[in-house]
Amino acid sequence: MVVANIKRLTKEEIVGNARQIRDEVAKVALETEKRGNISEEIMKKLCEAGFFSAMTPSEFGGQEMPLDVVFDVCDYIAQGCVSTAWVTCLVSVHNWMVGLFPWEAQKEVFADNNYNLVSATFGPKGKAVKTNGGYILSGRWSFLSGIKHNSWVIVGGMYLPNSTDEKPIPKVFILPQKQVEILDTWYVSGMKGTGSNDIKINQVFVPKYRVANLIDLLNGNSPGSKVLNSPNFQWCLTSVAALSVTAPAIGAAKRVIQIYKDKLHSFLEKNVEVRQTALVRLSDIMVRLETMELLIRNSIKDMILKTESASLTLNDRAKYRVQCTLAVKECKSIINEVLDVMGSRTHYLTEELQRFARDIAMIYSHITFDFDSANEVYGKLQLGLPHNTPII
């Protein structure tokens, strides 16, 4: 489903739309979880709200807004439904990611609209063999959020040269969703509504203009950065991905704190004394969350400014990832601390707090938020040791 071209909106209008949709997705969050996917009705509203064209190239009528707009949007939506916020965040970022591909690919994806619906997983799990005019791609990939709704797919794969003189090269490929097989695999404990099923591709031809080197995207040196005027398309892929998908965790923790505050208010309304330990806990978790949100928002600003001044370093990128893992870890801790003191009823699967606890556990398990590996890489960089990974 793709709604026709979205008119240009201001930042305030887009964020206002997110506030409004927050309440709508909250009402159907349980149904979204049971269905294992966002409904067509909600997906249509997300399209109409302008979220997916927020960061697309202006050359196609997109709005080229800064990353903090998508962060705001997904923060608000997560307060209603984390699964919906996650898909919203990824589809928005994946539309930006299309702008990193060669010009011909961008024109094809944005041929009829100033955005499209795109799923992506850029780990090089597939295998690609060069052929006349492009590559033959095969493989299986997991965690394609929103795949049943989306029209295009971006996947990673290793180019396997025929000659021993060449080394394998990690690449990313973009192709129509109709060319992939969707596998019904999404039976999980948390983030159930994202519909993040596996896909399979078997010997599909991908033209050369729909292929890019993964390392170029990671370094902000993509084909798109050379043809688009905005510095937004010089941002590094992993930094954008990590900083943006932290927003659903922040939004989830905000809603859980509000649930806790409402519970304490209910005691006061009944003239029941609120214990000192509860007041200390409330103050503690509120300040911890505000600190984490400020940290990530400052990192987003720092990344944008350093990209524009061409001063962004590998050290910066590694630090952003560590900060994101720390923020999500803290959100998980906050949510679980509230869950521990809210009574046995919160463990019913139909309870809102229970859903937030399962969703944050799923988010924290994402490879982006691997606390140990992120800190190991950053620590190595501080000592001048080889980090052994290009995924920074």
mmCIF file of C-alpha atoms in Angstrom:
data_model
loop_
_atom_site.group_PDB
_atom_site.id
_atom_site.type_symbol
_atom_site.label_atom_id
_atom_site.label_comp_id
_atom_site.label_asym_id
_atom_site.label_seq_id
_atom_site.Cartn_x
_atom_site.Cartn_y
_atom_site.Cartn_z
ATOM 1 C CA MET A 1 0.000 0.000 0.000
ATOM 2 C CA VAL A 2 1.353 3.393 -1.035
ATOM 3 C CA VAL A 3 -0.758 6.520 -0.709
ATOM 4 C CA ALA A 4 -0.300 9.098 -3.475
ATOM 5 C CA ASN A 5 2.331 11.816 -3.133
ATOM 6 C CA ILE A 6 2.262 13.451 0.269
ATOM 7 C CA LYS A 7 2.182 17.252 0.275
ATOM 8 C CA ARG A 8 5.032 19.091 1.956
ATOM 9 C CA LEU A 9 4.511 19.366 5.701
ATOM 10 C CA THR A 10 6.302 21.324 8.383
ATOM 11 C CA LYS A 11 8.167 19.603 11.183
ATOM 12 C CA GLU A 12 5.438 20.707 13.580
ATOM 13 C CA GLU A 13 2.731 19.192 11.369
ATOM 14 C CA ILE A 14 4.509 15.844 11.079
ATOM 15 C CA VAL A 15 5.214 15.610 14.811
ATOM 16 C CA GLY A 16 1.621 16.699 15.497
ATOM 17 C CA ASN A 17 0.410 13.838 13.309
ATOM 18 C CA ALA A 18 2.498 11.451 15.399
ATOM 19 C CA ARG A 19 0.905 12.701 18.616
ATOM 20 C CA GLN A 20 -2.537 12.109 17.139
ATOM 21 C CA ILE A 21 -1.716 8.661 15.777
ATOM 22 C CA ARG A 22 -0.197 7.659 19.130
ATOM 23 C CA ASP A 23 -3.656 7.461 20.679
ATOM 24 C CA GLU A 24 -5.097 5.597 17.689
ATOM 25 C CA VAL A 25 -2.423 2.894 17.656
ATOM 26 C CA ALA A 26 -2.690 2.512 21.443
ATOM 27 C CA LYS A 27 -6.351 1.551 21.086
ATOM 28 C CA VAL A 28 -5.522 -1.272 18.674
ATOM 29 C CA ALA A 29 -2.114 -2.301 20.085
ATOM 30 C CA LEU A 30 -3.419 -5.596 21.461
ATOM 31 C CA GLU A 31 -5.042 -6.462 18.125
ATOM 32 C CA THR A 32 -1.810 -5.522 16.332
ATOM 33 C CA GLU A 33 0.110 -7.897 18.574
ATOM 34 C CA LYS A 34 -2.389 -10.745 18.084
ATOM 35 C CA ARG A 35 -2.420 -10.222 14.311
ATOM 36 C CA GLY A 36 1.367 -10.198 14.149
ATOM 37 C CA ASN A 37 1.279 -7.254 11.790
ATOM 38 C CA ILE A 38 0.081 -3.658 11.493
ATOM 39 C CA SER A 39 -3.391 -3.386 9.979
ATOM 40 C CA GLU A 40 -3.947 -1.957 6.498
ATOM 41 C CA GLU A 41 -5.958 0.875 8.061
ATOM 42 C CA ILE A 42 -3.145 1.956 10.385
ATOM 43 C CA MET A 43 -0.549 1.585 7.638
ATOM 44 C CA LYS A 44 -2.620 3.889 5.436
ATOM 45 C CA LYS A 45 -2.715 6.499 8.215
ATOM 46 C CA LEU A 46 1.051 6.264 8.679
ATOM 47 C CA CYS A 47 1.475 6.919 4.965
ATOM 48 C CA GLU A 48 -0.944 9.861 4.979
ATOM 49 C CA ALA A 49 0.770 11.403 8.004
ATOM 50 C CA GLY A 50 3.906 12.085 5.939
ATOM 51 C CA PHE A 51 6.303 10.019 8.043
ATOM 52 C CA PHE A 52 7.758 8.015 5.162
ATOM 53 C CA SER A 53 8.519 11.005 2.929
ATOM 54 C CA ALA A 54 10.108 12.973 5.783
ATOM 55 C CA MET A 55 13.695 12.086 4.810
ATOM 56 C CA THR A 56 13.397 11.262 1.094
ATOM 57 C CA PRO A 57 15.288 13.361 -1.494
ATOM 58 C CA SER A 58 13.797 16.713 -2.470
ATOM 59 C CA GLU A 59 14.539 15.805 -6.094
ATOM 60 C CA PHE A 60 11.510 13.475 -5.864
ATOM 61 C CA GLY A 61 9.355 15.761 -3.746
ATOM 62 C CA GLY A 62 10.650 14.453 -0.419
ATOM 63 C CA GLN A 63 11.191 16.679 2.584
ATOM 64 C CA GLU A 64 14.835 15.944 3.527
ATOM 65 C CA MET A 65 14.126 16.639 7.182
ATOM 66 C CA PRO A 66 16.772 16.077 9.856
ATOM 67 C CA LEU A 67 16.923 12.781 11.713
ATOM 68 C CA ASP A 68 15.489 14.246 14.913
ATOM 69 C CA VAL A 69 12.079 14.568 13.213
ATOM 70 C CA VAL A 70 11.857 10.812 12.720
ATOM 71 C CA PHE A 71 13.130 10.378 16.281
ATOM 72 C CA ASP A 72 10.280 12.580 17.572
ATOM 73 C CA VAL A 73 7.702 10.730 15.479
ATOM 74 C CA CYS A 74 8.754 7.286 16.653
ATOM 75 C CA ASP A 75 9.103 8.419 20.267
ATOM 76 C CA TYR A 76 5.457 9.512 20.279
ATOM 77 C CA ILE A 77 4.097 6.488 18.408
ATOM 78 C CA ALA A 78 5.967 4.072 20.699
ATOM 79 C CA GLN A 79 4.065 5.476 23.651
ATOM 80 C CA GLY A 80 1.002 3.908 22.020
ATOM 81 C CA CYS A 81 2.434 0.835 20.281
ATOM 82 C CA VAL A 82 6.108 -0.080 20.116
ATOM 83 C CA SER A 83 5.660 -2.423 17.138
ATOM 84 C CA THR A 84 4.022 0.317 15.071
ATOM 85 C CA ALA A 85 6.754 2.775 16.059
ATOM 86 C CA TRP A 86 9.479 0.304 15.078
ATOM 87 C CA VAL A 87 8.033 -0.244 11.596
ATOM 88 C CA THR A 88 7.431 3.492 11.167
ATOM 89 C CA CYS A 89 11.022 4.224 12.107
ATOM 90 C CA LEU A 90 12.521 1.612 9.810
ATOM 91 C CA VAL A 91 10.389 2.402 6.764
ATOM 92 C CA SER A 92 11.222 6.105 7.199
ATOM 93 C CA VAL A 93 14.951 5.382 7.437
ATOM 94 C CA HIS A 94 14.825 2.892 4.566
ATOM 95 C CA ASN A 95 13.308 5.589 2.352
ATOM 96 C CA TRP A 96 16.313 7.741 3.219
ATOM 97 C CA MET A 97 18.510 4.737 2.481
ATOM 98 C CA VAL A 98 17.115 4.512 -1.076
ATOM 99 C CA GLY A 99 18.756 7.916 -1.577
ATOM 100 C CA LEU A 100 22.147 6.262 -1.051
ATOM 101 C CA PHE A 101 21.760 4.077 -4.151
ATOM 102 C CA PRO A 102 22.648 5.065 -7.727
ATOM 103 C CA TRP A 103 20.416 7.680 -9.346
ATOM 104 C CA GLU A 104 18.702 5.179 -11.658
ATOM 105 C CA ALA A 105 17.585 3.068 -8.692
ATOM 106 C CA GLN A 106 16.197 6.111 -6.906
ATOM 107 C CA LYS A 107 14.210 7.114 -9.975
ATOM 108 C CA GLU A 108 12.720 3.633 -10.187
ATOM 109 C CA VAL A 109 11.710 3.397 -6.512
ATOM 110 C CA PHE A 110 10.338 6.959 -6.413
ATOM 111 C CA ALA A 111 8.870 6.884 -9.924
ATOM 112 C CA ASP A 112 5.277 7.454 -8.836
ATOM 113 C CA ASN A 113 5.575 8.850 -5.311
ATOM 114 C CA ASN A 114 7.835 10.920 -3.084
ATOM 115 C CA TYR A 115 8.264 7.840 -0.879
ATOM 116 C CA ASN A 116 7.713 4.093 -0.996
ATOM 117 C CA LEU A 117 7.349 1.241 1.486
ATOM 118 C CA VAL A 118 10.739 -0.412 1.943
ATOM 119 C CA SER A 119 12.036 -3.232 4.141
ATOM 120 C CA ALA A 120 15.761 -3.737 4.646
ATOM 121 C CA THR A 121 18.398 -5.881 6.256
ATOM 122 C CA PHE A 122 21.920 -4.997 5.200
ATOM 123 C CA GLY A 123 23.916 -7.811 6.791
ATOM 124 C CA PRO A 124 25.565 -9.608 3.831
ATOM 125 C CA LYS A 125 23.720 -12.923 4.256
ATOM 126 C CA GLY A 126 23.121 -13.533 0.552
ATOM 127 C CA LYS A 127 25.429 -14.624 -2.249
ATOM 128 C CA ALA A 128 25.761 -12.707 -5.505
ATOM 129 C CA VAL A 129 27.448 -13.728 -8.738
ATOM 130 C CA LYS A 130 28.219 -11.163 -11.430
ATOM 131 C CA THR A 131 26.493 -11.587 -14.774
ATOM 132 C CA ASN A 132 25.907 -9.427 -17.824
ATOM 133 C CA GLY A 133 24.413 -6.143 -16.662
ATOM 134 C CA GLY A 134 24.163 -7.001 -12.977
ATOM 135 C CA TYR A 135 24.163 -9.823 -10.440
ATOM 136 C CA ILE A 136 22.366 -13.082 -9.721
ATOM 137 C CA LEU A 137 21.329 -13.004 -6.060
ATOM 138 C CA SER A 138 20.294 -15.852 -3.758
ATOM 139 C CA GLY A 139 19.892 -16.228 -0.025
ATOM 140 C CA ARG A 140 17.688 -16.102 3.036
ATOM 141 C CA TRP A 141 17.359 -13.152 5.388
ATOM 142 C CA SER A 142 15.606 -12.648 8.729
ATOM 143 C CA PHE A 143 13.890 -9.739 10.483
ATOM 144 C CA LEU A 144 12.288 -7.910 7.544
ATOM 145 C CA SER A 145 9.962 -5.666 9.550
ATOM 146 C CA GLY A 146 6.719 -4.739 7.805
ATOM 147 C CA ILE A 147 7.599 -6.900 4.812
ATOM 148 C CA LYS A 148 4.006 -7.876 3.963
ATOM 149 C CA HIS A 149 3.073 -4.214 3.465
ATOM 150 C CA ASN A 150 6.188 -3.122 1.638
ATOM 151 C CA SER A 151 6.837 -2.810 -2.089
ATOM 152 C CA TRP A 152 10.657 -2.861 -2.131
ATOM 153 C CA VAL A 153 13.350 -4.802 -0.296
ATOM 154 C CA ILE A 154 16.981 -3.919 0.437
ATOM 155 C CA VAL A 155 19.239 -6.843 1.375
ATOM 156 C CA GLY A 156 22.932 -7.426 1.885
ATOM 157 C CA GLY A 157 24.951 -10.040 0.067
ATOM 158 C CA MET A 158 28.545 -11.043 -0.632
ATOM 159 C CA TYR A 159 29.711 -10.635 -4.194
ATOM 160 C CA LEU A 160 31.656 -13.817 -4.929
ATOM 161 C CA PRO A 161 34.110 -13.190 -7.779
ATOM 162 C CA ASN A 162 34.899 -15.867 -10.317
ATOM 163 C CA SER A 163 38.601 -15.079 -10.163
ATOM 164 C CA THR A 164 40.886 -15.753 -7.205
ATOM 165 C CA ASP A 165 42.508 -12.388 -7.968
ATOM 166 C CA GLU A 166 39.434 -10.596 -6.588
ATOM 167 C CA LYS A 167 38.239 -10.558 -2.993
ATOM 168 C CA PRO A 168 34.593 -11.030 -1.961
ATOM 169 C CA ILE A 169 32.873 -7.665 -1.516
ATOM 170 C CA PRO A 170 29.836 -6.986 0.720
ATOM 171 C CA LYS A 171 27.135 -5.267 -1.311
ATOM 172 C CA VAL A 172 23.545 -4.153 -0.888
ATOM 173 C CA PHE A 173 20.819 -4.858 -3.407
ATOM 174 C CA ILE A 174 17.390 -3.299 -3.868
ATOM 175 C CA LEU A 175 14.631 -5.205 -5.615
ATOM 176 C CA PRO A 176 10.813 -5.340 -5.798
ATOM 177 C CA GLN A 177 9.094 -7.234 -3.011
ATOM 178 C CA LYS A 178 7.271 -9.350 -5.615
ATOM 179 C CA GLN A 179 10.617 -10.980 -6.480
ATOM 180 C CA VAL A 180 11.104 -12.406 -2.981
ATOM 181 C CA GLU A 181 9.383 -15.221 -1.124
ATOM 182 C CA ILE A 182 8.007 -14.213 2.275
ATOM 183 C CA LEU A 183 8.346 -16.955 4.874
ATOM 184 C CA ASP A 184 5.888 -17.097 7.775
ATOM 185 C CA THR A 185 8.398 -17.216 10.634
ATOM 186 C CA TRP A 186 7.437 -14.374 13.003
ATOM 187 C CA TYR A 187 6.323 -16.249 16.153
ATOM 188 C CA VAL A 188 8.043 -14.394 18.976
ATOM 189 C CA SER A 189 7.549 -13.113 22.518
ATOM 190 C CA GLY A 190 7.958 -9.388 21.841
ATOM 191 C CA MET A 191 7.530 -6.865 19.028
ATOM 192 C CA LYS A 192 4.932 -9.233 17.639
ATOM 193 C CA GLY A 193 3.154 -6.567 15.618
ATOM 194 C CA THR A 194 6.179 -5.763 13.435
ATOM 195 C CA GLY A 195 5.619 -8.785 11.195
ATOM 196 C CA SER A 196 9.388 -9.176 10.829
ATOM 197 C CA ASN A 197 9.286 -12.343 8.760
ATOM 198 C CA ASP A 198 12.106 -14.055 6.877
ATOM 199 C CA ILE A 199 12.447 -13.797 3.115
ATOM 200 C CA LYS A 200 14.054 -16.039 0.535
ATOM 201 C CA ILE A 201 15.523 -15.071 -2.843
ATOM 202 C CA ASN A 202 16.431 -17.720 -5.377
ATOM 203 C CA GLN A 203 18.546 -16.839 -8.411
ATOM 204 C CA VAL A 204 17.050 -13.383 -9.012
ATOM 205 C CA PHE A 205 18.698 -10.968 -11.426
ATOM 206 C CA VAL A 206 19.434 -7.531 -9.937
ATOM 207 C CA PRO A 207 20.611 -4.880 -12.435
ATOM 208 C CA LYS A 208 23.871 -3.120 -11.674
ATOM 209 C CA TYR A 209 22.189 0.237 -11.066
ATOM 210 C CA ARG A 210 20.317 -1.275 -8.088
ATOM 211 C CA VAL A 211 23.516 -2.374 -6.340
ATOM 212 C CA ALA A 212 25.954 -0.501 -4.091
ATOM 213 C CA ASN A 213 28.990 -1.369 -1.981
ATOM 214 C CA LEU A 214 28.005 -1.743 1.664
ATOM 215 C CA ILE A 215 31.246 -0.165 2.928
ATOM 216 C CA ASP A 216 30.530 2.987 0.904
ATOM 217 C CA LEU A 217 27.135 3.333 2.584
ATOM 218 C CA LEU A 218 28.678 2.814 6.009
ATOM 219 C CA ASN A 219 31.282 5.508 5.349
ATOM 220 C CA GLY A 220 28.899 8.119 3.957
ATOM 221 C CA ASN A 221 30.467 7.735 0.522
ATOM 222 C CA SER A 222 27.506 6.193 -1.296
ATOM 223 C CA PRO A 223 26.596 6.662 -4.976
ATOM 224 C CA GLY A 224 23.639 8.776 -3.878
ATOM 225 C CA SER A 225 25.850 11.160 -1.913
ATOM 226 C CA LYS A 226 27.531 12.125 -5.189
ATOM 227 C CA VAL A 227 24.331 13.061 -7.043
ATOM 228 C CA LEU A 228 22.030 14.502 -4.362
ATOM 229 C CA ASN A 229 22.545 18.037 -3.125
ATOM 230 C CA SER A 230 21.631 17.526 0.527
ATOM 231 C CA PRO A 231 24.349 16.634 3.070
ATOM 232 C CA ASN A 232 21.741 14.315 4.647
ATOM 233 C CA PHE A 233 22.801 11.655 2.178
ATOM 234 C CA GLN A 234 26.382 11.780 3.419
ATOM 235 C CA TRP A 235 25.307 10.481 6.845
ATOM 236 C CA CYS A 236 26.770 7.108 7.790
ATOM 237 C CA LEU A 237 24.277 4.280 7.559
ATOM 238 C CA THR A 238 25.009 2.539 10.863
ATOM 239 C CA SER A 239 24.874 5.793 12.841
ATOM 240 C CA VAL A 240 21.523 6.738 11.340
ATOM 241 C CA ALA A 241 20.143 3.248 11.973
ATOM 242 C CA ALA A 242 21.294 3.067 15.611
ATOM 243 C CA LEU A 243 20.264 6.597 16.592
ATOM 244 C CA SER A 244 16.828 6.337 14.983
ATOM 245 C CA VAL A 245 15.752 2.936 16.321
ATOM 246 C CA THR A 246 16.598 4.025 19.848
ATOM 247 C CA ALA A 247 13.466 6.207 19.720
ATOM 248 C CA PRO A 248 10.928 3.360 20.182
ATOM 249 C CA ALA A 249 12.747 2.302 23.351
ATOM 250 C CA ILE A 250 12.681 5.871 24.709
ATOM 251 C CA GLY A 251 8.977 6.183 23.910
ATOM 252 C CA ALA A 252 8.201 2.841 25.542
ATOM 253 C CA ALA A 253 9.957 3.844 28.765
ATOM 254 C CA LYS A 254 8.085 7.162 28.796
ATOM 255 C CA ARG A 255 4.752 5.384 28.626
ATOM 256 C CA VAL A 256 5.720 2.928 31.370
ATOM 257 C CA ILE A 257 6.750 5.795 33.658
ATOM 258 C CA GLN A 258 3.384 7.419 32.967
ATOM 259 C CA ILE A 259 1.625 4.181 33.937
ATOM 260 C CA TYR A 260 3.571 4.198 37.195
ATOM 261 C CA LYS A 261 2.739 7.867 37.872
ATOM 262 C CA ASP A 262 -0.947 7.187 37.209
ATOM 263 C CA LYS A 263 -0.836 4.354 39.730
ATOM 264 C CA LEU A 264 0.665 6.624 42.390
ATOM 265 C CA HIS A 265 -1.908 9.330 41.617
ATOM 266 C CA SER A 266 -4.668 6.765 42.135
ATOM 267 C CA PHE A 267 -3.345 6.161 45.653
ATOM 268 C CA LEU A 268 -3.447 9.875 46.414
ATOM 269 C CA GLU A 269 -7.014 10.154 45.119
ATOM 270 C CA LYS A 270 -7.995 7.444 47.599
ATOM 271 C CA ASN A 271 -6.149 9.198 50.420
ATOM 272 C CA VAL A 272 -3.612 6.371 50.546
ATOM 273 C CA GLU A 273 -0.121 7.454 51.499
ATOM 274 C CA VAL A 274 2.518 6.979 48.802
ATOM 275 C CA ARG A 275 5.600 5.330 50.247
ATOM 276 C CA GLN A 276 8.902 7.133 50.260
ATOM 277 C CA THR A 277 10.486 4.295 48.272
ATOM 278 C CA ALA A 278 7.907 4.804 45.511
ATOM 279 C CA LEU A 279 8.657 8.529 45.343
ATOM 280 C CA VAL A 280 12.400 7.871 45.195
ATOM 281 C CA ARG A 281 11.848 5.333 42.431
ATOM 282 C CA LEU A 282 9.710 7.753 40.417
ATOM 283 C CA SER A 283 12.300 10.518 40.637
ATOM 284 C CA ASP A 284 15.119 8.125 39.806
ATOM 285 C CA ILE A 285 13.589 6.566 36.697
ATOM 286 C CA MET A 286 12.392 9.921 35.341
ATOM 287 C CA VAL A 287 15.826 11.529 35.578
ATOM 288 C CA ARG A 288 17.573 8.455 34.173
ATOM 289 C CA LEU A 289 15.287 8.429 31.142
ATOM 290 C CA GLU A 290 15.609 12.177 30.560
ATOM 291 C CA THR A 291 19.400 11.794 30.711
ATOM 292 C CA MET A 292 19.373 9.033 28.104
ATOM 293 C CA GLU A 293 17.073 10.987 25.800
ATOM 294 C CA LEU A 294 19.296 14.068 26.014
ATOM 295 C CA LEU A 295 22.326 11.915 25.267
ATOM 296 C CA ILE A 296 20.829 10.498 22.065
ATOM 297 C CA ARG A 297 19.407 13.815 20.888
ATOM 298 C CA ASN A 298 22.807 15.453 21.370
ATOM 299 C CA SER A 299 24.440 12.622 19.428
ATOM 300 C CA ILE A 300 22.032 13.148 16.535
ATOM 301 C CA LYS A 301 22.944 16.847 16.429
ATOM 302 C CA ASP A 302 26.631 16.013 16.731
ATOM 303 C CA MET A 303 26.495 13.533 13.842
ATOM 304 C CA ILE A 304 24.721 16.025 11.578
ATOM 305 C CA LEU A 305 27.113 18.885 12.365
ATOM 306 C CA LYS A 306 30.240 16.762 11.996
ATOM 307 C CA THR A 307 28.997 15.279 8.719
ATOM 308 C CA GLU A 308 28.403 18.766 7.314
ATOM 309 C CA SER A 309 31.880 19.885 8.402
ATOM 310 C CA ALA A 310 33.496 16.640 7.170
ATOM 311 C CA SER A 311 34.928 16.039 10.648
ATOM 312 C CA LEU A 312 33.048 12.853 11.593
ATOM 313 C CA THR A 313 35.459 10.122 12.709
ATOM 314 C CA LEU A 314 35.284 6.389 13.210
ATOM 315 C CA ASN A 315 35.655 7.098 16.914
ATOM 316 C CA ASP A 316 32.511 9.252 16.806
ATOM 317 C CA ARG A 317 30.542 6.551 15.043
ATOM 318 C CA ALA A 318 31.620 3.887 17.517
ATOM 319 C CA LYS A 319 30.723 6.206 20.405
ATOM 320 C CA TYR A 320 27.218 6.828 19.024
ATOM 321 C CA ARG A 321 26.568 3.109 18.947
ATOM 322 C CA VAL A 322 27.764 2.681 22.546
ATOM 323 C CA GLN A 323 25.484 5.529 23.612
ATOM 324 C CA CYS A 324 22.517 3.901 21.870
ATOM 325 C CA THR A 325 23.160 0.552 23.534
ATOM 326 C CA LEU A 326 23.423 2.307 26.900
ATOM 327 C CA ALA A 327 20.144 4.160 26.332
ATOM 328 C CA VAL A 328 18.213 1.026 25.380
ATOM 329 C CA LYS A 329 19.753 -0.909 28.261
ATOM 330 C CA GLU A 330 18.595 1.815 30.647
ATOM 331 C CA CYS A 331 15.097 1.851 29.118
ATOM 332 C CA LYS A 332 14.884 -1.905 29.622
ATOM 333 C CA SER A 333 15.999 -1.529 33.231
ATOM 334 C CA ILE A 334 13.433 1.206 33.913
ATOM 335 C CA ILE A 335 10.567 -0.787 32.426
ATOM 336 C CA ASN A 336 11.488 -3.925 34.356
ATOM 337 C CA GLU A 337 11.838 -1.985 37.614
ATOM 338 C CA VAL A 338 8.296 -0.692 37.206
ATOM 339 C CA LEU A 339 7.020 -4.141 36.244
ATOM 340 C CA ASP A 340 8.515 -5.600 39.439
ATOM 341 C CA VAL A 341 6.465 -3.354 41.731
ATOM 342 C CA MET A 342 3.130 -3.230 39.905
ATOM 343 C CA GLY A 343 1.708 -6.552 41.046
ATOM 344 C CA SER A 344 0.923 -9.926 39.518
ATOM 345 C CA ARG A 345 -1.827 -8.626 37.240
ATOM 346 C CA THR A 346 0.795 -7.005 35.029
ATOM 347 C CA HIS A 347 1.874 -10.477 33.917
ATOM 348 C CA TYR A 348 -1.370 -11.127 32.067
ATOM 349 C CA LEU A 349 -0.531 -11.087 28.364
ATOM 350 C CA THR A 350 -3.344 -8.616 27.742
ATOM 351 C CA GLU A 351 -1.829 -6.020 30.080
ATOM 352 C CA GLU A 352 -0.228 -2.962 28.499
ATOM 353 C CA LEU A 353 2.763 -2.981 30.846
ATOM 354 C CA GLN A 354 3.458 -6.630 30.084
ATOM 355 C CA ARG A 355 3.550 -5.871 26.366
ATOM 356 C CA PHE A 356 6.012 -3.020 26.872
ATOM 357 C CA ALA A 357 8.274 -5.307 28.925
ATOM 358 C CA ARG A 358 8.334 -7.960 26.212
ATOM 359 C CA ASP A 359 8.832 -5.394 23.464
ATOM 360 C CA ILE A 360 11.809 -3.727 25.159
ATOM 361 C CA ALA A 361 13.411 -7.123 25.760
ATOM 362 C CA MET A 362 13.131 -7.814 22.041
ATOM 363 C CA ILE A 363 14.580 -4.424 21.097
ATOM 364 C CA TYR A 364 17.538 -4.877 23.433
ATOM 365 C CA SER A 365 18.336 -8.219 21.796
ATOM 366 C CA HIS A 366 18.796 -6.504 18.409
ATOM 367 C CA ILE A 367 22.373 -6.702 17.137
ATOM 368 C CA THR A 368 22.550 -2.890 17.010
ATOM 369 C CA PHE A 369 22.254 -2.807 20.796
ATOM 370 C CA ASP A 370 24.784 -5.524 21.596
ATOM 371 C CA PHE A 371 26.288 -3.782 24.620
ATOM 372 C CA ASP A 372 29.417 -5.925 24.854
ATOM 373 C CA SER A 373 30.456 -5.794 21.204
ATOM 374 C CA ALA A 374 29.746 -2.052 20.900
ATOM 375 C CA ASN A 375 31.872 -1.274 23.944
ATOM 376 C CA GLU A 376 34.619 -3.660 22.870
ATOM 377 C CA VAL A 377 34.980 -1.881 19.527
ATOM 378 C CA TYR A 378 34.999 1.563 21.160
ATOM 379 C CA GLY A 379 37.526 0.404 23.745
ATOM 380 C CA LYS A 380 39.835 -0.953 21.040
ATOM 381 C CA LEU A 381 39.726 2.360 19.208
ATOM 382 C CA GLN A 382 40.816 4.176 22.378
ATOM 383 C CA LEU A 383 43.927 1.989 22.575
ATOM 384 C CA GLY A 384 44.713 2.006 18.856
ATOM 385 C CA LEU A 385 43.900 -1.699 18.490
ATOM 386 C CA PRO A 386 42.372 -3.179 15.312
ATOM 387 C CA HIS A 387 38.586 -3.343 15.708
ATOM 388 C CA ASN A 388 38.074 -6.069 13.067
ATOM 389 C CA THR A 389 34.640 -4.902 11.923
ATOM 390 C CA PRO A 390 33.515 -2.451 9.239
ATOM 391 C CA ILE A 391 29.993 -2.290 10.718
ATOM 392 C CA ILE A 392 30.409 0.931 12.701
#
